[in-house]
Coordinates of C-alpha atoms in Angstrom, one line a residue:
M28 CA 49.5 118.2 84.5
A29 CA 50.6 114.9 83.9
T30 CA 49.2 111.6 85.1
P31 CA 51.1 109.1 87.1
A32 CA 51.6 107.0 84.3
Q33 CA 53.0 109.7 81.9
W34 CA 55.8 110.0 84.8
V35 CA 56.7 106.6 84.7
E36 CA 56.9 106.7 81.0
G37 CA 58.9 110.0 81.2
A38 CA 61.1 107.9 83.6
R39 CA 62.1 105.7 80.6
L40 CA 62.2 102.5 82.7
R41 CA 63.3 100.6 79.8
T42 CA 66.9 101.9 80.6
L43 CA 66.9 100.9 83.9
P44 CA 68.7 97.6 82.8
M45 CA 71.7 99.5 82.2
A46 CA 71.8 100.8 85.6
A47 CA 71.4 97.6 87.4
A48 CA 74.1 95.6 85.0
P49 CA 77.1 97.3 86.1
V50 CA 76.1 96.8 89.9
I51 CA 75.6 93.1 89.5
A52 CA 78.7 92.6 87.4
G53 CA 81.1 94.7 90.1
T54 CA 79.4 92.4 92.6
A55 CA 79.7 89.2 91.0
A56 CA 83.9 90.7 90.4
A57 CA 83.9 91.3 94.3
H58 CA 82.2 87.5 94.6
A59 CA 85.0 85.8 92.7
M60 CA 87.3 87.6 95.6
H61 CA 85.0 86.4 98.2
A62 CA 84.5 89.8 99.1
A63 CA 80.6 90.2 98.3
R64 CA 78.8 92.3 100.8
P65 CA 74.9 92.2 100.3
L66 CA 74.4 95.8 101.8
H67 CA 77.1 97.5 99.7
A68 CA 75.5 95.9 96.6
V69 CA 72.0 96.9 97.5
L70 CA 73.3 100.6 98.2
A71 CA 75.1 101.0 94.8
L72 CA 72.2 99.6 92.9
L73 CA 69.8 102.5 94.2
V74 CA 72.7 105.0 93.7
A75 CA 72.7 103.9 89.9
L76 CA 69.1 103.6 89.8
F77 CA 68.5 107.0 91.0
L78 CA 71.1 108.7 89.2
Q79 CA 69.6 106.7 85.9
V80 CA 66.2 108.0 86.3
G81 CA 67.4 111.6 87.1
V82 CA 69.4 111.7 84.0
N83 CA 66.2 110.6 82.2
Y84 CA 64.2 113.3 83.6
A85 CA 67.1 115.9 83.3
N86 CA 67.4 115.0 79.6
D87 CA 63.8 115.5 79.1
Y88 CA 63.9 118.8 80.7
S89 CA 66.7 120.3 78.9
D90 CA 65.8 118.9 75.5
G91 CA 62.2 120.1 76.3
V92 CA 63.5 123.9 76.8
R93 CA 65.6 123.9 74.2
G94 CA 62.8 122.7 71.6
T95 CA 64.8 119.3 70.5
D96 CA 62.0 117.1 71.4
D97 CA 59.2 119.6 69.4
D98 CA 59.4 116.8 66.4
R99 CA 61.1 113.4 67.4
V100 CA 60.1 109.9 67.0
G101 CA 60.0 107.8 70.0
P102 CA 58.1 107.6 73.9
L103 CA 56.9 110.3 75.7
R104 CA 58.5 113.8 76.7
L105 CA 57.2 115.4 79.6
T106 CA 58.5 118.9 78.7
G107 CA 58.4 118.4 75.0
S108 CA 55.0 117.4 74.9
G109 CA 53.7 119.8 77.1
A110 CA 52.5 116.8 79.6
A111 CA 54.2 118.4 82.6
A112 CA 55.8 121.8 83.3
P113 CA 59.5 122.6 82.8
R114 CA 60.2 123.3 86.5
E115 CA 58.1 120.1 87.5
V116 CA 60.5 117.8 85.4
K117 CA 63.6 119.7 86.8
T118 CA 62.4 119.3 90.6
A119 CA 61.9 115.6 89.5
A120 CA 65.6 115.3 88.2
F121 CA 67.1 117.1 91.1
A122 CA 64.8 115.0 93.6
C123 CA 66.7 112.0 92.0
F124 CA 70.0 113.4 92.0
G125 CA 69.5 114.3 95.6
L126 CA 68.4 110.7 96.4
A127 CA 71.4 109.5 94.8
A128 CA 73.6 111.5 96.8
V129 CA 72.1 110.6 100.2
T130 CA 72.3 106.7 99.4
G131 CA 76.1 107.5 97.7
V132 CA 77.3 109.2 101.3
A133 CA 76.1 105.8 103.0
L134 CA 77.7 103.4 100.7
V135 CA 80.9 105.4 101.2
V136 CA 80.7 105.6 105.1
L137 CA 79.9 101.7 105.3
S138 CA 83.3 101.1 102.6
Q139 CA 85.4 103.7 104.0
Q140 CA 86.5 104.5 100.4
W141 CA 86.0 108.5 101.1
W142 CA 87.6 109.2 97.6
L143 CA 84.5 107.7 96.0
A144 CA 82.6 111.0 97.4
V145 CA 84.3 112.9 94.8
V146 CA 83.3 110.5 92.0
G147 CA 79.8 110.7 93.3
V148 CA 79.6 114.5 92.9
L149 CA 81.6 114.2 89.3
A150 CA 79.0 111.4 88.2
I151 CA 75.8 113.8 89.3
L152 CA 77.6 116.9 87.7
A153 CA 78.0 114.9 84.3
A154 CA 74.4 113.5 84.6
W155 CA 73.2 116.9 84.4
G156 CA 76.1 118.3 81.9
Y157 CA 74.9 115.9 79.6
T158 CA 72.2 118.0 78.1
G159 CA 72.0 121.0 80.6
G160 CA 73.7 123.9 81.1
K161 CA 75.0 126.3 78.9
K162 CA 77.4 124.1 77.2
P163 CA 76.1 120.7 77.1
Y164 CA 78.7 118.1 76.4
G165 CA 75.8 115.6 74.8
Y166 CA 75.1 118.4 72.0
L167 CA 79.0 118.4 71.4
G168 CA 79.4 114.5 70.6
L169 CA 80.8 113.5 73.9
G170 CA 78.0 111.7 75.7
D171 CA 79.1 108.2 74.4
V172 CA 82.6 109.1 76.1
F173 CA 81.0 109.9 79.6
V174 CA 78.5 107.3 79.3
F175 CA 81.4 105.0 79.0
V176 CA 83.1 106.1 82.1
F177 CA 80.3 106.6 84.3
F178 CA 78.0 104.0 82.9
G179 CA 80.5 101.5 82.6
L180 CA 84.1 101.8 84.4
V181 CA 82.7 104.1 87.0
A182 CA 79.6 102.0 88.1
T183 CA 81.1 98.5 87.8
L184 CA 84.8 99.4 89.3
G185 CA 83.0 101.3 91.7
T186 CA 81.0 98.5 93.1
T187 CA 83.7 96.4 93.3
I188 CA 86.0 98.8 95.1
T189 CA 83.3 99.5 97.8
Q190 CA 83.1 95.6 98.4
A191 CA 86.2 94.1 97.8
G192 CA 88.3 97.3 98.4
R193 CA 90.5 95.9 95.3
L194 CA 90.1 95.3 91.6
N195 CA 90.6 92.3 89.7
A196 CA 90.4 91.5 86.0
D197 CA 86.9 90.5 85.9
A198 CA 86.1 93.7 87.5
W199 CA 88.1 95.8 84.1
I200 CA 86.9 93.2 81.5
M201 CA 83.0 93.4 82.5
A202 CA 83.4 97.1 83.2
V203 CA 84.6 97.7 79.9
S204 CA 82.0 95.3 78.3
T205 CA 79.1 96.8 80.2
G206 CA 80.3 100.4 79.1
L207 CA 80.2 99.6 75.6
F208 CA 76.6 98.1 75.9
A209 CA 75.8 101.1 77.6
C210 CA 77.5 103.1 74.4
A211 CA 75.4 100.9 72.1
L212 CA 72.0 101.9 73.8
L213 CA 72.8 105.6 73.4
M214 CA 74.3 105.1 69.9
A215 CA 70.7 103.5 69.0
N216 CA 68.8 105.8 70.6
N217 CA 71.1 108.9 68.8
V218 CA 70.7 107.1 65.1
R219 CA 66.8 107.1 65.5
D220 CA 67.3 110.9 66.4
I221 CA 69.4 111.8 63.6
P222 CA 67.3 114.0 61.5
G223 CA 65.8 115.7 64.3
D224 CA 69.2 116.4 66.4
R225 CA 70.6 117.6 63.0
E226 CA 68.0 120.2 62.5
V227 CA 68.4 121.7 66.3
G228 CA 72.1 121.7 66.3
K229 CA 72.9 118.5 68.5
R230 CA 76.0 117.6 67.3
T231 CA 75.7 114.0 68.8
L232 CA 78.3 111.3 67.5
A233 CA 75.7 109.8 65.6
V234 CA 75.0 113.0 63.7
R235 CA 78.8 113.5 63.8
L236 CA 79.6 109.9 62.0
G237 CA 76.6 110.3 60.0
D238 CA 73.7 107.4 59.5
P239 CA 75.9 104.6 58.0
K240 CA 79.1 104.8 59.8
A241 CA 76.5 105.1 63.1
R242 CA 74.9 102.2 62.6
L243 CA 78.2 100.6 62.2
T244 CA 79.4 101.6 65.4
F245 CA 76.5 100.5 67.0
T246 CA 77.3 96.9 65.5
A247 CA 81.0 97.2 66.8
E248 CA 80.4 98.2 70.1
L249 CA 77.6 95.3 70.4
F250 CA 80.3 93.1 68.8
V251 CA 83.1 94.2 71.3
G252 CA 81.0 94.0 74.5
M253 CA 79.9 90.5 73.6
V254 CA 83.8 89.0 72.8
L255 CA 85.4 90.5 76.0
P256 CA 83.8 87.9 78.2
L257 CA 85.7 85.3 76.3
L258 CA 89.3 86.7 78.2
L259 CA 87.9 85.4 81.2
V260 CA 86.9 81.8 80.1
P261 CA 90.3 80.1 80.8
H262 CA 90.0 81.3 84.4
N263 CA 86.4 80.0 84.5
P264 CA 84.7 78.1 81.8
W265 CA 81.3 78.9 83.0
V266 CA 81.6 82.3 81.7
L267 CA 80.5 80.9 78.2
L268 CA 77.0 81.0 79.7
V269 CA 76.8 84.6 78.9
Y270 CA 76.4 83.6 75.1
A271 CA 73.0 82.5 75.5
V272 CA 72.5 86.1 75.0
S273 CA 74.0 85.8 71.4
P274 CA 70.9 85.7 69.5
L275 CA 69.1 89.0 71.1
A276 CA 72.8 90.9 70.1
F277 CA 72.4 89.6 66.6
N278 CA 68.4 90.5 66.7
A279 CA 69.5 94.4 67.5
A280 CA 72.5 94.7 65.5
S281 CA 70.2 93.3 62.3
T282 CA 67.7 95.5 63.1
V283 CA 70.0 98.8 63.6
L284 CA 71.8 97.8 60.3
K285 CA 69.0 97.4 58.2
A286 CA 65.9 99.4 59.3
A287 CA 64.7 102.1 57.1
D288 CA 62.2 103.3 59.4
R289 CA 63.8 104.8 62.2
R290 CA 60.6 103.9 64.5
E291 CA 62.1 100.3 64.3
L292 CA 64.8 101.1 66.4
I293 CA 62.8 101.9 69.3
P294 CA 62.6 98.2 70.3
V295 CA 66.3 98.2 70.3
L296 CA 67.0 100.2 73.1
K297 CA 65.0 98.0 75.3
Q298 CA 66.8 95.1 73.4
C299 CA 70.5 96.5 74.5
G300 CA 69.4 97.2 77.9
F301 CA 68.2 93.4 78.1
I302 CA 71.3 92.3 76.4
N303 CA 73.7 94.4 79.5
L304 CA 71.4 93.0 82.2
G305 CA 71.4 89.1 80.5
V306 CA 75.3 89.0 80.2
T307 CA 76.0 90.0 83.7
V308 CA 73.5 88.4 85.6
L309 CA 74.6 85.0 83.6
Y310 CA 78.3 86.2 84.3
A311 CA 77.1 86.6 87.8
A312 CA 75.8 82.9 87.7
A313 CA 79.2 81.9 86.3
V314 CA 81.1 82.9 89.1
V315 CA 78.9 81.2 91.7
V316 CA 78.7 78.2 89.8
H317 CA 82.4 78.4 89.3
R318 CA 83.4 79.0 92.9
Y319 CA 81.3 76.0 94.2
L320 CA 81.4 73.6 91.7
G321 CA 84.5 74.6 90.2

């Protein structure tokens, strides 16, 4: 039986900044339109966090029963290590999805954006289908596309719409930026796992590109994600605050480009989360400062 500490480790808390970042960005974009709603923001954050933990447990279960995690570099996997029974991990995943659904329904009712209920169902299906089911899209190299769409565009734009009822340039630009950071985290994770994934037939985008091109793709995703906020500077010069995160981004890119030992890539996952979180928090600060100080 897995210990509470092992369940926490299996939840992969280092990925939670990726879930929080788009909600922060989307709320800040709504605030730029004088339409931020704290309760809606809290509900959106809970949906994102429950979905992220659910995805982590679902991936743990699906990869574990397929044998993908039998020989891997990285933190503990509950199923693959035998610390928890597969059915327990699967139950934990669906419990998180259930909590995300309940919280999402509350958000839809409050915001009156009824069509988002369909988007929520699609998000849960995408969360499970990444490594679950008969034909998981994560094994076909499509995981990056879905991560960009759901953890970038949907999470950010959905947060803004539930508060403001409309979108602005800030929401779109930050949605693309956060989506690219999420893709960068996934790419770093998959670069680390290339040998094992290739052996078991898991054809992630990193496997398809090959090691050198996958590392360059990571760097490009990080670079474009960092550059995009510049588009907002003519309207709000305070957005330049986000570039306080630049040293961390340079360090992550340098590590991925140069690391010979794949274990060196493990800290990059946490760094990507904090880059995304740092950029969105500083962007939110820029919106607040610009609104009240000009």
